[in-house]
PDB file of C-alpha atoms and ligand atoms in Angstrom:
ATOM      1  CA  UNK C   1     -13.969  24.006 -10.943  1.00  0.00           C
ATOM      2  CA  UNK C   2     -14.004  25.377 -14.493  1.00  0.00           C
ATOM      3  CA  UNK C   3     -15.277  28.746 -13.370  1.00  0.00           C
ATOM      4  CA  UNK C   4     -12.117  29.101 -11.337  1.00  0.00           C
ATOM      5  CA  UNK C   5      -9.993  28.313 -14.391  1.00  0.00           C
ATOM      6  CA  UNK C   6     -11.729  30.935 -16.448  1.00  0.00           C
ATOM      7  CA  UNK C   7      -9.427  33.950 -16.528  1.00  0.00           C
ATOM      8  CA  UNK C   8      -6.969  32.162 -14.243  1.00  0.00           C
ATOM      9  CA  UNK C   9      -4.136  34.651 -14.948  1.00  0.00           C
ATOM     10  CA  UNK C  10      -6.410  37.554 -14.043  1.00  0.00           C
ATOM     11  CA  UNK C  11      -7.729  36.006 -10.854  1.00  0.00           C
ATOM     12  CA  UNK C  12      -4.318  34.935  -9.670  1.00  0.00           C
ATOM     13  CA  UNK C  13      -2.802  38.321 -10.501  1.00  0.00           C
ATOM     14  CA  UNK C  14      -5.559  39.779  -8.365  1.00  0.00           C
ATOM     15  CA  UNK C  15      -4.678  37.429  -5.482  1.00  0.00           C
ATOM     16  CA  UNK C  16      -0.992  38.351  -5.697  1.00  0.00           C
ATOM     17  CA  UNK C  17      -1.689  42.099  -5.662  1.00  0.00           C
ATOM     18  CA  UNK C  18      -4.138  41.645  -2.764  1.00  0.00           C
ATOM     19  CA  UNK C  19      -1.376  39.877  -0.840  1.00  0.00           C
ATOM     20  CA  UNK C  20       0.995  42.779  -1.512  1.00  0.00           C
ATOM     21  CA  UNK C  21      -1.624  45.226  -0.237  1.00  0.00           C
ATOM     22  CA  UNK C  22      -2.208  43.018   2.823  1.00  0.00           C
ATOM     23  CA  UNK C  23       1.551  43.157   3.462  1.00  0.00           C
ATOM     24  CA  UNK C  24       1.381  46.947   3.666  1.00  0.00           C
ATOM     25  CA  UNK C  25       3.189  47.598   0.389  1.00  0.00           C
ATOM     26  CA  UNK C  26       3.313  51.191  -0.887  1.00  0.00           C
ATOM     27  CA  UNK C  27       4.980  50.193  -4.150  1.00  0.00           C
ATOM     28  CA  UNK C  28       3.713  47.355  -6.326  1.00  0.00           C
ATOM     29  CA  UNK C  29       5.034  46.362  -9.754  1.00  0.00           C
ATOM     30  CA  UNK C  30       3.201  43.924 -11.990  1.00  0.00           C
ATOM     31  CA  UNK C  31       4.732  42.338 -15.091  1.00  0.00           C
ATOM     32  CA  UNK C  32       2.805  39.991 -17.350  1.00  0.00           C
ATOM     33  CA  UNK C  33       3.852  38.137 -20.480  1.00  0.00           C
ATOM     34  CA  UNK C  34       1.514  36.726 -23.085  1.00  0.00           C
ATOM     35  CA  UNK C  35      -1.593  37.855 -21.205  1.00  0.00           C
ATOM     36  CA  UNK C  36      -0.177  36.416 -17.981  1.00  0.00           C
ATOM     37  CA  UNK C  37      -0.308  32.914 -19.453  1.00  0.00           C
ATOM     38  CA  UNK C  38       3.473  32.786 -19.928  1.00  0.00           C
ATOM     39  CA  UNK C  39       4.299  34.579 -16.710  1.00  0.00           C
ATOM     40  CA  UNK C  40       3.032  36.901 -14.011  1.00  0.00           C
ATOM     41  CA  UNK C  41       5.428  38.670 -11.656  1.00  0.00           C
ATOM     42  CA  UNK C  42       4.395  40.858  -8.741  1.00  0.00           C
ATOM     43  CA  UNK C  43       7.052  42.710  -6.753  1.00  0.00           C
ATOM     44  CA  UNK C  44       6.227  44.700  -3.623  1.00  0.00           C
ATOM     45  CA  UNK C  45       7.904  46.591  -0.800  1.00  0.00           C
ATOM     46  CA  UNK C  46       5.645  45.138   1.880  1.00  0.00           C
ATOM     47  CA  UNK C  47       6.798  43.623   5.171  1.00  0.00           C
ATOM     48  CA  UNK C  48       8.121  40.485   3.498  1.00  0.00           C
ATOM     49  CA  UNK C  49       7.937  36.861   4.609  1.00  0.00           C
ATOM     50  CA  UNK C  50      10.153  35.224   7.210  1.00  0.00           C
ATOM     51  CA  UNK C  51      12.185  32.272   5.951  1.00  0.00           C
ATOM     52  CA  UNK C  52      10.160  29.618   7.802  1.00  0.00           C
ATOM     53  CA  UNK C  53       6.920  31.200   6.706  1.00  0.00           C
ATOM     54  CA  UNK C  54       7.901  30.833   3.021  1.00  0.00           C
ATOM     55  CA  UNK C  55       7.056  27.154   3.335  1.00  0.00           C
ATOM     56  CA  UNK C  56       3.884  27.885   5.286  1.00  0.00           C
ATOM     57  CA  UNK C  57       2.661  30.382   2.709  1.00  0.00           C
ATOM     58  CA  UNK C  58       2.219  27.708   0.044  1.00  0.00           C
ATOM     59  CA  UNK C  59       0.351  25.267   2.281  1.00  0.00           C
ATOM     60  CA  UNK C  60      -3.382  24.860   1.705  1.00  0.00           C
ATOM     61  CA  UNK C  61      -4.149  25.715   5.332  1.00  0.00           C
ATOM     62  CA  UNK C  62      -2.063  28.896   5.438  1.00  0.00           C
ATOM     63  CA  UNK C  63      -5.190  30.917   6.005  1.00  0.00           C
ATOM     64  CA  UNK C  64      -6.413  31.077   9.566  1.00  0.00           C
ATOM     65  CA  UNK C  65      -7.667  34.587   9.143  1.00  0.00           C
ATOM     66  CA  UNK C  66     -11.314  33.664   8.765  1.00  0.00           C
ATOM     67  CA  UNK C  67     -11.355  32.076  12.214  1.00  0.00           C
ATOM     68  CA  UNK C  68      -9.732  35.097  13.781  1.00  0.00           C
ATOM     69  CA  UNK C  69     -11.961  37.598  12.082  1.00  0.00           C
ATOM     70  CA  UNK C  70     -14.762  38.737  14.318  1.00  0.00           C
ATOM     71  CA  UNK C  71     -17.057  40.250  11.769  1.00  0.00           C
ATOM     72  CA  UNK C  72     -17.596  40.838   8.096  1.00  0.00           C
ATOM     73  CA  UNK C  73     -15.696  44.070   8.196  1.00  0.00           C
ATOM     74  CA  UNK C  74     -12.500  42.449   9.354  1.00  0.00           C
ATOM     75  CA  UNK C  75     -12.910  39.658   6.833  1.00  0.00           C
ATOM     76  CA  UNK C  76     -13.238  42.176   4.056  1.00  0.00           C
ATOM     77  CA  UNK C  77     -10.265  44.227   5.192  1.00  0.00           C
ATOM     78  CA  UNK C  78      -8.011  41.277   6.010  1.00  0.00           C
ATOM     79  CA  UNK C  79      -8.133  40.317   2.375  1.00  0.00           C
ATOM     80  CA  UNK C  80      -9.348  36.791   3.019  1.00  0.00           C
ATOM     81  CA  UNK C  81      -9.640  34.923  -0.236  1.00  0.00           C
ATOM     82  CA  UNK C  82      -8.073  31.731   0.951  1.00  0.00           C
ATOM     83  CA  UNK C  83      -5.256  29.532  -0.256  1.00  0.00           C
ATOM     84  CA  UNK C  84      -4.352  31.558  -3.305  1.00  0.00           C
ATOM     85  CA  UNK C  85      -0.684  30.582  -3.260  1.00  0.00           C
ATOM     86  CA  UNK C  86      -1.460  26.945  -2.519  1.00  0.00           C
ATOM     87  CA  UNK C  87      -3.704  26.753  -5.547  1.00  0.00           C
ATOM     88  CA  UNK C  88      -1.165  28.456  -7.819  1.00  0.00           C
ATOM     89  CA  UNK C  89       1.801  26.270  -6.846  1.00  0.00           C
ATOM     90  CA  UNK C  90      -0.213  23.134  -7.678  1.00  0.00           C
ATOM     91  CA  UNK C  91      -0.528  24.059 -11.344  1.00  0.00           C
ATOM     92  CA  UNK C  92       2.545  26.159 -12.150  1.00  0.00           C
ATOM     93  CA  UNK C  93       6.135  26.929 -11.311  1.00  0.00           C
ATOM     94  CA  UNK C  94       6.367  29.645  -8.694  1.00  0.00           C
ATOM     95  CA  UNK C  95       9.417  31.454  -7.421  1.00  0.00           C
ATOM     96  CA  UNK C  96       8.917  33.372  -4.199  1.00  0.00           C
ATOM     97  CA  UNK C  97      11.700  35.720  -3.153  1.00  0.00           C
ATOM     98  CA  UNK C  98      11.329  37.666   0.008  1.00  0.00           C
ATOM     99  CA  UNK C  99      13.181  39.713   2.537  1.00  0.00           C
ATOM    100  CA  UNK C 100      11.410  40.113   5.864  1.00  0.00           C
ATOM    101  CA  UNK C 101      11.587  43.662   7.197  1.00  0.00           C
ATOM    102  CA  UNK C 102      13.534  42.547  10.283  1.00  0.00           C
ATOM    103  CA  UNK C 103      16.053  40.563   8.291  1.00  0.00           C
ATOM    104  CA  UNK C 104      19.331  41.464   6.547  1.00  0.00           C
ATOM    105  CA  UNK C 105      19.035  38.739   3.962  1.00  0.00           C
ATOM    106  CA  UNK C 106      16.583  37.610   1.337  1.00  0.00           C
ATOM    107  CA  UNK C 107      15.572  34.003   0.671  1.00  0.00           C
ATOM    108  CA  UNK C 108      13.870  32.311  -2.224  1.00  0.00           C
ATOM    109  CA  UNK C 109      12.034  29.091  -2.845  1.00  0.00           C
ATOM    110  CA  UNK C 110      11.023  27.637  -6.182  1.00  0.00           C
ATOM    111  CA  UNK C 111       7.928  25.457  -6.120  1.00  0.00           C
ATOM    112  CA  UNK C 112       6.653  23.308  -8.959  1.00  0.00           C
ATOM    113  CA  UNK C 113       3.559  21.139  -8.800  1.00  0.00           C
ATOM    114  CA  UNK C 114       3.358  21.819  -5.083  1.00  0.00           C
ATOM    115  CA  UNK C 115       6.931  20.575  -4.384  1.00  0.00           C
ATOM    116  CA  UNK C 116       9.845  22.795  -3.353  1.00  0.00           C
ATOM    117  CA  UNK C 117      12.420  22.163  -6.113  1.00  0.00           C
ATOM    118  CA  UNK C 118      14.984  24.823  -5.187  1.00  0.00           C
ATOM    119  CA  UNK C 119      15.768  27.240  -2.372  1.00  0.00           C
ATOM    120  CA  UNK C 120      18.537  29.539  -1.272  1.00  0.00           C
ATOM    121  CA  UNK C 121      19.749  33.098  -0.755  1.00  0.00           C
ATOM    122  CA  UNK C 122      19.075  35.933  -3.127  1.00  0.00           C
ATOM    123  CA  UNK C 123      19.433  39.696  -3.329  1.00  0.00           C
ATOM    124  CA  UNK C 124      16.314  41.736  -2.620  1.00  0.00           C
ATOM    125  CA  UNK C 125      15.375  44.798  -0.619  1.00  0.00           C
ATOM    126  CA  UNK C 126      12.616  44.441   1.983  1.00  0.00           C
ATOM    127  CA  UNK C 127       9.516  43.030   0.345  1.00  0.00           C
ATOM    128  CA  UNK C 128       8.412  40.156  -1.796  1.00  0.00           C
ATOM    129  CA  UNK C 129       8.697  39.136  -5.424  1.00  0.00           C
ATOM    130  CA  UNK C 130       6.519  36.330  -6.759  1.00  0.00           C
ATOM    131  CA  UNK C 131       6.917  34.946 -10.265  1.00  0.00           C
ATOM    132  CA  UNK C 132       4.447  32.461 -11.738  1.00  0.00           C
ATOM    133  CA  UNK C 133       5.457  30.607 -14.920  1.00  0.00           C
ATOM    134  CA  UNK C 134       4.889  27.261 -16.669  1.00  0.00           C
ATOM    135  CA  UNK C 135       1.181  27.586 -15.988  1.00  0.00           C
ATOM    136  CA  UNK C 136      -0.726  24.299 -16.380  1.00  0.00           C
ATOM    137  CA  UNK C 137       2.511  22.475 -17.327  1.00  0.00           C
ATOM    138  CA  UNK C 138       1.082  19.391 -15.602  1.00  0.00           C
ATOM    139  CA  UNK C 139      -2.512  19.822 -16.788  1.00  0.00           C
ATOM    140  CA  UNK C 140      -2.348  21.236 -20.335  1.00  0.00           C
ATOM    141  CA  UNK C 141      -6.001  20.355 -20.982  1.00  0.00           C
ATOM    142  CA  UNK C 142      -6.872  23.347 -18.835  1.00  0.00           C
ATOM    143  CA  UNK C 143      -5.551  25.811 -21.411  1.00  0.00           C
ATOM    144  CA  UNK C 144      -8.783  25.542 -23.322  1.00  0.00           C
ATOM    145  CA  UNK C 145     -10.621  27.256 -20.472  1.00  0.00           C
ATOM    146  CA  UNK C 146      -8.497  30.389 -20.780  1.00  0.00           C
ATOM    147  CA  UNK C 147      -9.241  33.336 -22.960  1.00  0.00           C
ATOM    148  CA  UNK C 148      -6.839  34.252 -25.754  1.00  0.00           C
ATOM    149  CA  UNK C 149      -3.665  36.016 -24.569  1.00  0.00           C
ATOM    150  CA  UNK C 150      -5.137  39.330 -25.763  1.00  0.00           C
ATOM    151  CA  UNK C 151      -8.372  38.616 -23.879  1.00  0.00           C
ATOM    152  CA  UNK C 152      -6.520  37.709 -20.687  1.00  0.00           C
ATOM    153  CA  UNK C 153      -4.323  40.780 -21.094  1.00  0.00           C
ATOM    154  CA  UNK C 154      -7.370  43.034 -21.386  1.00  0.00           C
ATOM    155  CA  UNK C 155      -8.767  41.556 -18.182  1.00  0.00           C
ATOM    156  CA  UNK C 156      -5.513  41.945 -16.270  1.00  0.00           C
ATOM    157  CA  UNK C 157      -5.229  45.526 -17.497  1.00  0.00           C
ATOM    158  CA  UNK C 158      -8.741  46.312 -16.266  1.00  0.00           C
ATOM    159  CA  UNK C 159      -7.921  44.654 -12.952  1.00  0.00           C
ATOM    160  CA  UNK C 160      -4.742  46.702 -12.476  1.00  0.00           C
ATOM    161  CA  UNK C 161      -6.570  49.905 -13.406  1.00  0.00           C
ATOM    162  CA  UNK C 162      -9.175  49.071 -10.764  1.00  0.00           C
ATOM    163  CA  UNK C 163      -6.457  48.450  -8.184  1.00  0.00           C
ATOM    164  CA  UNK C 164      -4.829  51.767  -9.059  1.00  0.00           C
ATOM    165  CA  UNK C 165      -8.089  53.712  -8.831  1.00  0.00           C
ATOM    166  CA  UNK C 166      -9.158  52.090  -5.563  1.00  0.00           C
ATOM    167  CA  UNK C 167      -5.694  52.492  -3.973  1.00  0.00           C
ATOM    168  CA  UNK C 168      -4.629  55.922  -5.233  1.00  0.00           C
ATOM    169  CA  UNK C 169      -2.067  56.343  -2.470  1.00  0.00           C
ATOM    170  CA  UNK C 170      -0.139  53.279  -3.541  1.00  0.00           C
ATOM    171  CA  UNK C 171       2.329  53.548  -6.380  1.00  0.00           C
ATOM    172  CA  UNK C 172       1.805  50.937  -9.101  1.00  0.00           C
ATOM    173  CA  UNK C 173       3.809  50.045 -12.163  1.00  0.00           C
ATOM    174  CA  UNK C 174       2.312  47.750 -14.785  1.00  0.00           C
ATOM    175  CA  UNK C 175       4.152  46.255 -17.777  1.00  0.00           C
ATOM    176  CA  UNK C 176       2.979  43.957 -20.541  1.00  0.00           C
ATOM    177  CA  UNK C 177       5.533  41.959 -22.570  1.00  0.00           C
ATOM    178  CA  UNK C 178       8.323  44.236 -21.391  1.00  0.00           C
ATOM    179  CA  UNK C 179       6.517  47.454 -22.216  1.00  0.00           C
ATOM    180  CA  UNK C 180       5.445  49.864 -19.477  1.00  0.00           C
ATOM    181  CA  UNK C 181       1.648  50.320 -19.722  1.00  0.00           C
ATOM    182  CA  UNK C 182       0.831  52.452 -16.723  1.00  0.00           C
ATOM    183  CA  UNK C 183       2.475  53.920 -13.710  1.00  0.00           C
ATOM    184  CA  UNK C 184       1.281  56.284 -11.020  1.00  0.00           C
ATOM    185  CA  UNK C 185       3.009  58.129  -8.230  1.00  0.00           C
ATOM    186  CA  UNK C 186       0.610  57.096  -5.504  1.00  0.00           C
ATOM    187  CA  UNK C 187      -0.115  60.730  -4.714  1.00  0.00           C
ATOM    188  CA  UNK C 188      -3.890  60.594  -5.005  1.00  0.00           C
ATOM    189  CA  UNK C 189      -6.855  60.054  -7.284  1.00  0.00           C
ATOM    190  CA  UNK C 190      -6.128  62.853  -9.756  1.00  0.00           C
ATOM    191  CA  UNK C 191      -2.649  61.554 -10.545  1.00  0.00           C
ATOM    192  CA  UNK C 192      -4.071  58.042 -10.854  1.00  0.00           C
ATOM    193  CA  UNK C 193      -6.879  59.157 -13.164  1.00  0.00           C
ATOM    194  CA  UNK C 194      -4.239  60.660 -15.494  1.00  0.00           C
ATOM    195  CA  UNK C 195      -2.240  57.421 -15.418  1.00  0.00           C
ATOM    196  CA  UNK C 196      -5.226  55.178 -16.049  1.00  0.00           C
ATOM    197  CA  UNK C 197      -7.145  57.169 -18.653  1.00  0.00           C
ATOM    198  CA  UNK C 198      -4.319  59.166 -20.237  1.00  0.00           C
ATOM    199  CA  UNK C 199      -3.890  62.955 -20.394  1.00  0.00           C
ATOM    200  CA  UNK C 200      -6.307  63.519 -23.290  1.00  0.00           C
ATOM    201  CA  UNK C 201      -9.195  61.960 -21.417  1.00  0.00           C
ATOM    202  CA  UNK C 202      -8.262  63.087 -17.912  1.00  0.00           C
ATOM    203  CA  UNK C 203      -8.230  66.741 -19.040  1.00  0.00           C
ATOM    204  CA  UNK C 204     -11.910  66.333 -19.887  1.00  0.00           C
ATOM    205  CA  UNK C 205     -12.945  65.082 -16.467  1.00  0.00           C
ATOM    206  CA  UNK C 206     -14.648  67.274 -13.871  1.00  0.00           C
ATOM    207  CA  UNK C 207     -14.130  66.674 -10.177  1.00  0.00           C
ATOM    208  CA  UNK C 208     -17.053  65.619  -8.003  1.00  0.00           C
ATOM    209  CA  UNK C 209     -17.320  66.283  -4.305  1.00  0.00           C
ATOM    210  CA  UNK C 210     -20.294  65.787  -2.026  1.00  0.00           C
ATOM    211  CA  UNK C 211     -20.728  65.134   1.629  1.00  0.00           C
ATOM    212  CA  UNK C 212     -23.656  64.489   3.925  1.00  0.00           C
ATOM    213  CA  UNK C 213     -24.233  62.780   7.245  1.00  0.00           C
ATOM    214  CA  UNK C 214     -23.228  59.253   6.276  1.00  0.00           C
ATOM    215  CA  UNK C 215     -21.664  59.563   2.838  1.00  0.00           C
ATOM    216  CA  UNK C 216     -18.606  61.244   1.431  1.00  0.00           C
ATOM    217  CA  UNK C 217     -18.423  61.112  -2.337  1.00  0.00           C
ATOM    218  CA  UNK C 218     -15.460  62.244  -4.408  1.00  0.00           C
ATOM    219  CA  UNK C 219     -14.306  61.454  -7.900  1.00  0.00           C
ATOM    220  CA  UNK C 220     -14.200  62.502 -11.522  1.00  0.00           C
ATOM    221  CA  UNK C 221     -16.793  62.458 -14.300  1.00  0.00           C
ATOM    222  CA  UNK C 222     -16.733  63.274 -17.996  1.00  0.00           C
ATOM    223  CA  UNK C 223     -17.332  66.720 -19.383  1.00  0.00           C
ATOM    224  CA  UNK C 224     -20.202  66.255 -21.866  1.00  0.00           C
ATOM    225  CA  UNK C 225     -19.423  66.029 -25.585  1.00  0.00           C
ATOM    226  CA  UNK C 226     -15.717  65.309 -25.101  1.00  0.00           C
ATOM    227  CA  UNK C 227     -13.602  62.202 -25.588  1.00  0.00           C
ATOM    228  CA  UNK C 228     -14.285  61.351 -21.939  1.00  0.00           C
ATOM    229  CA  UNK C 229     -17.694  60.155 -23.126  1.00  0.00           C
ATOM    230  CA  UNK C 230     -17.312  56.696 -24.658  1.00  0.00           C
ATOM    231  CA  UNK C 231     -19.254  53.825 -26.217  1.00  0.00           C
ATOM    232  CA  UNK C 232     -19.550  51.539 -23.181  1.00  0.00           C
ATOM    233  CA  UNK C 233     -19.861  51.511 -19.415  1.00  0.00           C
ATOM    234  CA  UNK C 234     -16.629  49.631 -18.753  1.00  0.00           C
ATOM    235  CA  UNK C 235     -14.782  52.793 -17.816  1.00  0.00           C
ATOM    236  CA  UNK C 236     -17.198  53.678 -15.041  1.00  0.00           C
ATOM    237  CA  UNK C 237     -15.529  52.747 -11.788  1.00  0.00           C
ATOM    238  CA  UNK C 238     -17.354  52.695  -8.457  1.00  0.00           C
ATOM    239  CA  UNK C 239     -15.512  52.327  -5.183  1.00  0.00           C
ATOM    240  CA  UNK C 240     -17.072  51.908  -1.783  1.00  0.00           C
ATOM    241  CA  UNK C 241     -14.794  52.001   1.248  1.00  0.00           C
ATOM    242  CA  UNK C 242     -11.775  51.217  -0.877  1.00  0.00           C
ATOM    243  CA  UNK C 243     -13.295  48.309  -2.796  1.00  0.00           C
ATOM    244  CA  UNK C 244     -14.394  48.280  -6.428  1.00  0.00           C
ATOM    245  CA  UNK C 245     -17.992  47.237  -7.027  1.00  0.00           C
ATOM    246  CA  UNK C 246     -20.266  47.063 -10.025  1.00  0.00           C
ATOM    247  CA  UNK C 247     -23.711  48.515  -9.894  1.00  0.00           C
ATOM    248  CA  UNK C 248     -26.155  49.140 -12.722  1.00  0.00           C
ATOM    249  CA  UNK C 249     -28.289  51.394 -10.542  1.00  0.00           C
ATOM    250  CA  UNK C 250     -25.434  53.824 -10.077  1.00  0.00           C
ATOM    251  CA  UNK C 251     -24.711  53.754 -13.813  1.00  0.00           C
ATOM    252  CA  UNK C 252     -28.350  54.638 -14.482  1.00  0.00           C
ATOM    253  CA  UNK C 253     -28.264  57.463 -11.967  1.00  0.00           C
ATOM    254  CA  UNK C 254     -25.275  58.938 -13.775  1.00  0.00           C
ATOM    255  CA  UNK C 255     -26.912  58.426 -17.159  1.00  0.00           C
ATOM    256  CA  UNK C 256     -30.081  60.176 -15.978  1.00  0.00           C
ATOM    257  CA  UNK C 257     -28.138  63.040 -14.437  1.00  0.00           C
ATOM    258  CA  UNK C 258     -26.534  63.834 -17.808  1.00  0.00           C
ATOM    259  CA  UNK C 259     -29.901  63.504 -19.553  1.00  0.00           C
ATOM    260  CA  UNK C 260     -29.963  65.308 -22.909  1.00  0.00           C
ATOM    261  CA  UNK C 261     -26.265  66.085 -22.677  1.00  0.00           C
ATOM    262  CA  UNK C 262     -25.429  62.539 -23.791  1.00  0.00           C
ATOM    263  CA  UNK C 263     -25.823  61.151 -27.258  1.00  0.00           C
ATOM    264  CA  UNK C 264     -27.628  57.824 -27.509  1.00  0.00           C
ATOM    265  CA  UNK C 265     -25.594  54.802 -26.409  1.00  0.00           C
ATOM    266  CA  UNK C 266     -22.730  56.857 -25.052  1.00  0.00           C
ATOM    267  CA  UNK C 267     -21.493  56.732 -21.487  1.00  0.00           C
ATOM    268  CA  UNK C 268     -19.475  59.197 -19.445  1.00  0.00           C
ATOM    269  CA  UNK C 269     -16.234  57.908 -17.950  1.00  0.00           C
ATOM    270  CA  UNK C 270     -16.606  58.185 -14.198  1.00  0.00           C
ATOM    271  CA  UNK C 271     -14.671  57.333 -11.080  1.00  0.00           C
ATOM    272  CA  UNK C 272     -16.924  57.600  -8.044  1.00  0.00           C
ATOM    273  CA  UNK C 273     -15.399  56.990  -4.632  1.00  0.00           C
ATOM    274  CA  UNK C 274     -17.916  56.549  -1.821  1.00  0.00           C
ATOM    275  CA  UNK C 275     -16.918  56.407   1.818  1.00  0.00           C
ATOM    276  CA  UNK C 276     -19.723  55.405   4.199  1.00  0.00           C
ATOM    277  CA  UNK C 277     -20.255  53.469   7.428  1.00  0.00           C
ATOM    278  CA  UNK C 278     -19.570  49.815   6.762  1.00  0.00           C
ATOM    279  CA  UNK C 279     -22.820  48.713   8.395  1.00  0.00           C
ATOM    280  CA  UNK C 280     -24.812  50.696   5.847  1.00  0.00           C
ATOM    281  CA  UNK C 281     -23.226  48.857   2.907  1.00  0.00           C
ATOM    282  CA  UNK C 282     -25.313  46.111   1.340  1.00  0.00           C
ATOM    283  CA  UNK C 283     -22.690  43.353   1.410  1.00  0.00           C
ATOM    284  CA  UNK C 284     -24.333  41.650  -1.587  1.00  0.00           C
ATOM    285  CA  UNK C 285     -23.264  44.644  -3.638  1.00  0.00           C
TER     286      UNK C 285
HETATM  287  P1  LIG D   1      -4.227  34.465   2.373  1.00  0.00           P
HETATM  288  O1  LIG D   1      -3.819  35.769   1.768  1.00  0.00           O
HETATM  289  O2  LIG D   1      -5.701  34.248   2.290  1.00  0.00           O
HETATM  290  O3  LIG D   1      -3.666  34.241   3.759  1.00  0.00           O
HETATM  291  P2  LIG D   1      -2.520  33.386   0.334  1.00  0.00           P
HETATM  292  O4  LIG D   1      -2.343  32.018  -0.235  1.00  0.00           O
HETATM  293  O5  LIG D   1      -2.895  34.478  -0.599  1.00  0.00           O
HETATM  294  O6  LIG D   1      -3.606  33.267   1.479  1.00  0.00           O
HETATM  295  O7  LIG D   1      -1.188  33.797   1.077  1.00  0.00           O
HETATM  296  C1  LIG D   1      -0.678  32.960   2.078  1.00  0.00           C
HETATM  297  C2  LIG D   1       0.206  33.721   3.048  1.00  0.00           C
HETATM  298  O8  LIG D   1       1.452  34.051   2.429  1.00  0.00           O
HETATM  299  C3  LIG D   1      -0.357  35.066   3.491  1.00  0.00           C
HETATM  300  O9  LIG D   1      -1.233  34.913   4.587  1.00  0.00           O
HETATM  301  C4  LIG D   1       0.914  35.818   3.880  1.00  0.00           C
HETATM  302  O10 LIG D   1       1.309  35.463   5.189  1.00  0.00           O
HETATM  303  C5  LIG D   1       1.948  35.283   2.917  1.00  0.00           C
HETATM  304  N1  LIG D   1       2.145  36.179   1.771  1.00  0.00           N
HETATM  305  C6  LIG D   1       1.719  35.961   0.503  1.00  0.00           C
HETATM  306  N2  LIG D   1       2.080  36.975  -0.307  1.00  0.00           N
HETATM  307  C7  LIG D   1       2.745  37.864   0.463  1.00  0.00           C
HETATM  308  C8  LIG D   1       3.397  39.121   0.219  1.00  0.00           C
HETATM  309  N3  LIG D   1       3.398  39.671  -1.006  1.00  0.00           N
HETATM  310  N4  LIG D   1       3.993  39.739   1.265  1.00  0.00           N
HETATM  311  C9  LIG D   1       3.993  39.188   2.501  1.00  0.00           C
HETATM  312  N5  LIG D   1       3.398  38.014   2.803  1.00  0.00           N
HETATM  313  C10 LIG D   1       2.788  37.344   1.801  1.00  0.00           C
HETATM  314 MG1  LIG D   2      -4.104  36.160  -0.165  1.00  0.00          MG
END
């Protein structure tokens, strides 16, 4: 499916980080090279993978979660996206290193084109490290469906920023071509807002806090006429129950609330975190 190839490095980086979150990680490091086309590495301090399960994890049927999940809520929180690792190992070289939290030793497997080509012991503290390289080595025609390295990089960066903002109690570290791009302490939204937007912008954000029967809304929005008001909506981030979503209605509400305080075609940076009963969420959103 060509749509699945589009932004492959971004989508697969997303899958890897989701897996780290599913594993209960509180520390996640992401390293990409050449927009993630050359390599993507995600290292976490989650519960790790038992040796036997390393082989299971790359099988297409590794996901039984959807059959266990009783309702939409559990599906959404179990992080079911299905067969991410299986689809990556088919088209790239993948090294999975992991130390299970009950184990004294770490193991690795190297998988290429779906086959295990190497395995053994390695040194690692509890958690998992997954490195994806040689993308599309066996199907080079697929490269033409990717964006340029800069385009892929921009998408991965936006993705990681979204992960940071929607998981402000997790500490992330994100590096591009060996250079540290962002890092937060995992101590809450304010710290994360500084990491994502930089000090100059974050200083011009005002905190938002509102609560009524079913909704608790917190976040940060731009002070008018400052550099926290920008030329596009891409830096407006909406989170409902821990998940990022996009919604033009909410953007319009914000735009209208500022009214005359905004110059034409400018948009306030905003991070709006909504917590509400799951059954009141329109799942299409
Ligand atoms: P899914 O997440 O839908 O089960 P994946 O292909 O993403 O499918 O992952 C397969 C399995 O590999 C996961 O269910 C999990 O058991 C294991 N796994 C993958 N990444 C990690 C990780 N970072 N930490 C612990 N376990 C992991
Ligand atoms: Mg997964």
